Tab-separated table of C-alpha atoms and ligand atoms in Angstrom:
chain	number	residue	atom	x	y	z
U	30	MET	CA	-26.690	6.127	-5.554
U	31	ILE	CA	-23.755	9.578	-5.362
U	32	SER	CA	-23.885	11.916	-7.347
U	33	ARG	CA	-21.015	12.632	-9.412
U	34	ASP	CA	-22.113	16.291	-8.458
U	35	HIS	CA	-21.856	15.622	-5.322
U	36	PRO	CA	-18.010	17.619	-3.360
U	37	ARG	CA	-17.385	14.872	-1.405
U	38	TYR	CA	-18.258	11.941	-4.622
U	39	HIS	CA	-15.283	10.166	-3.988
U	40	SER	CA	-14.413	9.569	-0.329
U	41	LEU	CA	-18.179	9.125	-0.654
U	42	ILE	CA	-17.166	5.363	-2.919
U	43	GLN	CA	-14.136	4.557	-1.320
U	44	ARG	CA	-16.670	4.260	2.213
U	45	GLU	CA	-19.705	2.784	-0.346
U	46	MET	CA	-16.440	-0.290	-1.395
U	47	ILE	CA	-16.066	0.005	2.292
U	48	THR	CA	-19.040	-1.719	4.284
U	49	GLU	CA	-19.426	-3.289	1.379
U	50	ALA	CA	-16.461	-5.204	1.577
U	51	TRP	CA	-17.548	-5.544	5.126
U	52	ARG	CA	-20.639	-6.888	4.487
U	53	ARG	CA	-18.998	-9.572	2.497
U	54	GLY	CA	-16.582	-10.061	4.811
U	55	ILE	CA	-13.520	-10.078	3.581
U	56	LEU	CA	-13.112	-6.514	5.696
U	57	ALA	CA	-11.967	-6.605	9.432
U	58	ASP	CA	-14.090	-4.977	11.594
U	59	SER	CA	-11.366	-2.394	12.661
U	60	GLY	CA	-10.412	-2.125	8.507
U	61	MET	CA	-13.131	0.728	9.296
U	62	ILE	CA	-12.082	1.896	11.798
U	63	ALA	CA	-8.040	2.109	9.616
U	64	HIS	CA	-10.139	3.581	6.877
U	65	GLY	CA	-11.272	5.558	9.064
U	66	ARG	CA	-8.104	7.742	10.772
U	67	GLY	CA	-6.517	7.283	6.724
U	68	GLU	CA	-9.813	9.688	5.250
U	69	ALA	CA	-8.535	12.309	8.203
U	70	PHE	CA	-4.960	11.990	7.263
U	71	ASP	CA	-6.433	12.190	3.264
U	72	TYR	CA	-7.853	15.541	4.041
U	73	LEU	CA	-5.950	17.561	5.345
U	74	LEU	CA	-3.670	16.108	1.654
U	75	GLY	CA	-5.619	18.037	0.204
U	76	GLU	CA	-7.404	14.605	-1.762
U	77	ARG	CA	-4.869	14.462	-4.318
U	78	THR	CA	-1.003	12.873	-5.088
U	79	THR	CA	1.500	15.255	-3.298
U	80	GLU	CA	5.179	15.803	-5.140
U	81	PRO	CA	6.541	14.437	-2.664
U	82	ALA	CA	4.343	11.160	-2.161
U	83	ALA	CA	4.720	11.336	-6.495
U	84	ARG	CA	8.667	11.283	-5.828
U	85	ALA	CA	8.532	7.998	-3.751
U	86	ILE	CA	5.540	6.581	-6.510
U	87	ARG	CA	8.758	7.311	-9.022
U	88	ALA	CA	11.525	5.954	-7.091
U	89	ALA	CA	9.221	2.335	-5.592
U	90	ALA	CA	8.145	1.908	-9.143
U	91	ALA	CA	12.175	1.798	-9.251
U	92	ALA	CA	12.812	-0.839	-7.001
U	93	LEU	CA	10.293	-2.995	-7.853
U	94	LEU	CA	12.007	-3.010	-12.060
U	95	LEU	CA	15.177	-3.442	-10.980
U	96	ALA	CA	13.697	-6.056	-8.039
U	97	GLU	CA	14.143	-10.365	-8.706
U	98	ASN	CA	11.255	-11.675	-6.629
U	99	PRO	CA	9.501	-8.319	-6.257
U	100	VAL	CA	5.124	-8.895	-3.781
U	101	ILE	CA	2.567	-6.765	-3.230
U	102	SER	CA	0.784	-8.048	0.786
U	103	VAL	CA	-2.411	-7.744	0.014
U	104	ASN	CA	-4.579	-6.845	3.284
U	105	GLY	CA	-8.224	-6.731	3.027
U	106	ASN	CA	-8.202	-2.986	3.066
U	107	THR	CA	-5.831	-3.589	0.144
U	108	ALA	CA	-8.788	-6.135	-1.519
U	109	ALA	CA	-12.119	-3.723	-1.038
U	110	LEU	CA	-10.364	-0.237	-2.764
U	111	VAL	CA	-7.664	-2.301	-5.591
U	112	PRO	CA	-8.407	-5.540	-6.065
U	113	GLY	CA	-7.898	-5.108	-10.233
U	114	ALA	CA	-4.917	-2.794	-10.030
U	115	VAL	CA	-3.522	-4.461	-7.616
U	116	VAL	CA	-2.897	-7.149	-10.187
U	117	GLU	CA	-2.161	-4.883	-13.200
U	118	LEU	CA	0.790	-3.750	-10.597
U	119	ALA	CA	1.266	-7.431	-10.770
U	120	ASP	CA	1.344	-8.531	-14.346
U	121	ALA	CA	3.691	-5.469	-14.978
U	122	ILE	CA	6.326	-6.356	-12.626
U	123	GLY	CA	6.327	-10.334	-13.260
U	124	GLY	CA	5.066	-9.677	-9.147
U	125	LYS	CA	3.743	-12.301	-7.158
U	126	ILE	CA	1.118	-10.888	-4.790
U	127	GLU	CA	0.148	-12.382	-1.252
U	128	ILE	CA	-2.671	-12.478	1.265
U	129	ASN	CA	-1.251	-11.245	4.361
U	130	LEU	CA	-3.859	-10.448	7.503
U	131	PHE	CA	-3.169	-8.722	10.569
U	132	HIS	CA	-7.179	-10.435	11.348
U	133	ARG	CA	-6.630	-14.129	9.844
U	134	THR	CA	-9.007	-16.135	9.474
U	135	GLU	CA	-9.696	-18.900	6.721
U	136	LYS	CA	-13.125	-17.718	5.421
U	137	ARG	CA	-10.967	-13.994	4.816
U	138	VAL	CA	-8.304	-15.107	3.156
U	139	ARG	CA	-10.837	-17.735	0.698
U	140	LEU	CA	-12.835	-14.582	0.538
U	141	ILE	CA	-9.484	-12.387	-1.080
U	142	GLU	CA	-8.650	-14.938	-3.401
U	143	GLU	CA	-11.764	-15.583	-4.648
U	144	LEU	CA	-11.976	-11.723	-4.676
U	145	LEU	CA	-8.703	-11.210	-7.058
U	146	LEU	CA	-8.716	-14.235	-8.989
U	147	GLU	CA	-12.012	-13.211	-9.927
U	148	ASN	CA	-10.181	-9.992	-11.101
U	149	GLY	CA	-7.503	-12.041	-12.962
U	150	ALA	CA	-5.256	-13.316	-10.675
U	151	ARG	CA	-3.304	-16.534	-11.234
U	152	GLU	CA	-1.624	-17.205	-8.546
U	153	VAL	CA	-2.671	-15.778	-4.714
U	154	LEU	CA	-0.152	-16.617	-2.577
U	155	GLY	CA	-0.482	-16.623	1.549
U	156	THR	CA	-3.227	-19.450	1.787
U	157	ASP	CA	-2.108	-22.237	3.163
U	158	GLU	CA	2.278	-23.665	3.507
U	159	LEU	CA	3.336	-20.963	5.997
U	160	LEU	CA	6.395	-20.121	7.211
U	161	TYR	CA	7.948	-16.961	10.157
U	162	ILE	CA	9.966	-15.032	9.370
U	163	ASP	CA	12.385	-14.627	11.711
U	164	ASP	CA	11.373	-16.010	15.156
U	165	ILE	CA	8.420	-13.350	15.475
U	166	LYS	CA	5.496	-16.481	15.883
U	167	SER	CA	2.688	-13.705	15.340
U	168	PRO	CA	0.008	-14.758	12.949
U	169	ARG	CA	1.817	-11.381	11.090
U	170	ALA	CA	5.033	-12.595	10.974
U	171	THR	CA	4.388	-15.490	8.277
U	172	ALA	CA	5.463	-16.056	4.718
U	173	SER	CA	4.918	-17.946	1.913
U	174	PRO	CA	7.688	-20.137	0.762
U	175	ASP	CA	7.994	-18.752	-2.696
U	176	GLY	CA	6.678	-14.314	-1.993
U	177	ILE	CA	7.414	-12.663	0.929
U	178	TYR	CA	9.749	-15.377	2.424
U	179	SER	CA	12.168	-14.951	0.210
U	180	ALA	CA	11.380	-11.573	-1.984
U	181	ASP	CA	13.322	-9.284	-2.000
U	182	VAL	CA	11.593	-5.696	-2.593
U	183	VAL	CA	7.896	-6.483	-1.448
U	184	LEU	CA	5.675	-3.931	-1.400
U	185	VAL	CA	2.803	-3.485	2.070
U	186	PRO	CA	-0.045	-1.488	2.161
U	187	LEU	CA	-1.692	-0.513	5.124
U	188	GLU	CA	0.846	-2.606	6.611
U	189	ASP	CA	2.056	-2.280	10.342
U	190	GLY	CA	5.411	-1.503	12.278
U	191	ASP	CA	6.089	-4.573	13.374
U	192	ARG	CA	5.810	-6.394	10.790
U	193	THR	CA	7.334	-3.688	8.248
U	194	GLU	CA	10.871	-3.730	11.186
U	195	ILE	CA	10.533	-7.490	10.625
U	196	LEU	CA	10.399	-7.576	7.291
U	197	ARG	CA	13.656	-4.828	6.557
U	198	GLU	CA	15.907	-6.554	9.551
U	199	SER	CA	15.591	-9.551	7.122
U	200	GLY	CA	17.487	-6.982	4.695
U	201	LYS	CA	14.234	-6.591	2.161
U	202	THR	CA	13.875	-3.092	0.855
U	203	VAL	CA	9.648	-2.637	2.004
U	204	ILE	CA	7.815	0.165	-0.251
U	205	THR	CA	4.769	0.910	2.454
U	206	ILE	CA	1.382	3.185	0.827
U	207	ASP	CA	0.240	5.185	4.308
U	208	LEU	CA	-1.812	7.876	4.445
U	209	ASN	CA	-0.032	8.383	8.314
U	210	PRO	CA	2.559	10.206	7.348
U	211	LEU	CA	4.332	10.065	10.607
U	212	SER	CA	3.337	6.211	11.945
U	213	ARG	CA	5.685	4.167	12.522
U	214	THR	CA	5.528	2.048	9.384
U	215	SER	CA	5.868	4.709	6.515
U	216	ARG	CA	9.288	6.310	9.200
U	217	LYS	CA	10.466	2.241	8.926
U	218	ALA	CA	9.919	1.308	5.737
U	219	SER	CA	12.867	2.176	2.971
U	220	ILE	CA	10.486	3.498	0.134
U	221	SER	CA	6.460	5.128	2.214
U	222	ILE	CA	4.065	6.556	-0.452
U	223	THR	CA	2.062	9.245	1.276
U	224	ASP	CA	-1.255	8.124	-0.254
U	225	ASN	CA	-5.322	6.964	-0.573
U	226	ILE	CA	-4.280	3.258	-1.889
U	227	VAL	CA	-6.941	4.010	-4.702
U	228	ARG	CA	-4.282	6.898	-5.789
U	229	ALA	CA	-1.512	4.717	-5.284
U	230	ILE	CA	-1.554	2.109	-6.812
U	231	PRO	CA	-2.148	3.632	-10.666
U	232	ALA	CA	0.347	6.010	-10.215
U	233	LEU	CA	2.771	3.221	-9.406
U	234	ILE	CA	1.424	1.353	-12.886
U	235	GLU	CA	1.760	4.379	-14.602
U	236	ALA	CA	5.117	5.014	-13.210
U	237	VAL	CA	6.145	1.184	-14.123
U	238	ARG	CA	5.457	1.954	-18.014
U	239	GLU	CA	6.948	5.288	-17.333
U	240	LEU	CA	10.305	3.524	-16.187
U	241	GLU	CA	10.443	0.437	-17.522
U	242	ASP	CA	13.017	0.703	-21.034
U	243	LEU	CA	15.170	2.720	-18.645
U	244	SER	CA	18.883	0.976	-17.898
U	245	ARG	CA	19.865	-0.921	-14.685
U	246	ASP	CA	22.111	2.113	-13.957
U	247	GLU	CA	19.726	5.166	-14.564
U	248	LEU	CA	16.971	2.899	-11.827
U	249	GLU	CA	19.802	2.780	-10.147
U	250	LEU	CA	21.123	6.700	-9.604
U	251	ILE	CA	16.826	6.895	-9.185
U	252	LEU	CA	17.301	4.918	-5.916
U	253	GLU	CA	20.283	6.984	-5.210
U	254	GLU	CA	18.759	10.494	-5.319
U	255	PHE	CA	15.374	9.402	-2.327
U	256	ASP	CA	15.709	9.871	0.782
U	257	ASN	CA	12.435	8.745	3.143
U	258	PRO	CA	13.361	10.670	5.922
U	259	GLU	CA	13.974	13.975	4.020
U	260	ASN	CA	9.992	13.391	1.658
U	261	ILE	CA	8.150	12.285	5.209
U	262	ARG	CA	9.542	16.141	6.118
U	263	GLU	CA	8.453	17.364	3.047
U	264	THR	CA	4.203	15.806	3.489
U	265	LEU	CA	4.608	17.452	7.739
U	266	LYS	CA	5.685	20.843	5.688
U	267	LEU	CA	3.245	20.637	3.213
U	268	ILE	CA	0.522	19.861	6.096
U	269	ASP	CA	1.284	22.571	7.983
U	270	LEU	CA	2.080	25.336	4.989
U	271	ARG	CA	-2.139	24.069	3.540
U	272	ARG	CA	-2.909	25.759	6.894
U	273	TYR	CA	-2.298	28.970	5.087
U	274	ASN	CA	-3.587	28.263	1.360
U	275	PRO	CA	-5.748	24.919	1.293
U	276	GLU	CA	-4.762	25.691	-2.704
U	277	LEU	CA	-1.080	23.982	-2.247
Y	302	PTJ	O1	-7.238	-6.574	6.385
Y	302	PTJ	P1	-6.684	-7.302	7.568
Y	302	PTJ	O2	-6.689	-8.187	9.167
Y	302	PTJ	O3	-5.137	-7.741	6.979
Y	302	PTJ	O4	-6.331	-6.000	8.642
Y	302	PTJ	C1	-5.769	-4.836	7.913
Y	302	PTJ	C2	-5.916	-3.457	8.451
Y	302	PTJ	C3	-5.572	-2.372	8.479
Y	302	PTJ	C4	-7.356	-3.074	9.658
Y	302	PTJ	C5	-4.752	-3.864	10.230
Y	302	PTJ	O5	-3.715	-3.808	8.614
Y	302	PTJ	C6	-5.064	-2.257	10.730
Y	302	PTJ	O6	-5.261	-2.165	11.796
Y	302	PTJ	O7	-3.696	-1.169	10.225
Y	302	PTJ	P2	-3.738	0.329	11.382
Y	302	PTJ	O8	-2.683	0.054	12.473
Y	302	PTJ	O9	-5.185	0.841	11.081
Y	302	PTJ	O10	-3.396	1.055	10.645
Y	302	PTJ	C7	-4.049	1.182	8.877
Y	302	PTJ	C8	-2.755	2.545	8.121
Y	302	PTJ	O11	-3.264	2.681	6.389
Y	302	PTJ	C9	-3.014	3.967	9.651
Y	302	PTJ	O12	-2.237	4.436	9.340
Y	302	PTJ	C10	-4.000	4.927	7.736
Y	302	PTJ	O13	-3.696	6.298	8.452
Y	302	PTJ	C11	-3.859	4.110	6.346
Y	302	PTJ	N1	-4.542	3.907	5.466
Y	302	PTJ	C12	-6.043	3.779	5.303
Y	302	PTJ	N2	-6.779	3.357	3.881
Y	302	PTJ	C13	-6.281	4.234	4.276
Y	302	PTJ	C14	-4.841	4.396	4.451
Y	302	PTJ	N3	-3.337	4.606	3.833
Y	302	PTJ	C15	-3.387	4.004	2.792
Y	302	PTJ	N4	-4.808	4.097	1.732
Y	302	PTJ	C16	-6.003	4.017	2.574
Y	302	PTJ	N5	-7.232	3.502	1.382
């Protein structure tokens, strides 16, 4: 039992969720390593949603509300940390949920599907019939016909650079959540949210609720005003400034 007073309470709870998901077979072995990398960046960012991240979240909410067929891609780490929030976000945007695994096994797909259904998902895509996006025959380039394959906006948390590139090249708006502002995914995505997924998805739900009554023109304006490379530069600047003032 971890005491709430422990200075690293949130971080320790996340570690527990990650190790528990690994024990249950939901998380890939390398999911633990990926989480550790994320933790290091979270530490540098001050373990809170920074101002640039909040702006990216607002732009992402606008893109999701404007989408015709928005899809949320779920991997092992996402399922381990925020299964309920993913379902809530899908409901808020009228979007679909699709399982997409880098280390894909049928067993993991079934376990993640069960977890999402337990958390209230009505439908989970990516479990059987899959098509290849473009001609790249990697497991990561697969997508379900009604989901990512035909989506116009895709939210891909903790993604790898290749797939982000494939999705962008096929004309989709790609939103990513990745604590590493220098990753290829962050640099290739249309909107990169440099924040921990445990904070970013609840913040996205809140932003969607805040913006849902705006007109299409107003939402488009939010998107036009957002500049992804500039947002990443601001995040990197913030990490640097925290050397002198960790309170920033
Ligand atoms: O479940 P699978 O089989 O699809 O595999 C998932 C992992 C994450 C293992 C796989 O996609 C992978 O190896 O990813 P990478 O290339 O390690 O990238 C993961 C990125 O997510 C890194 O840049 C981490 O900094 C970042 N990250 C880790 N934990 C979090 C995070 N970003 C946001 N929130 C986190 N909690």
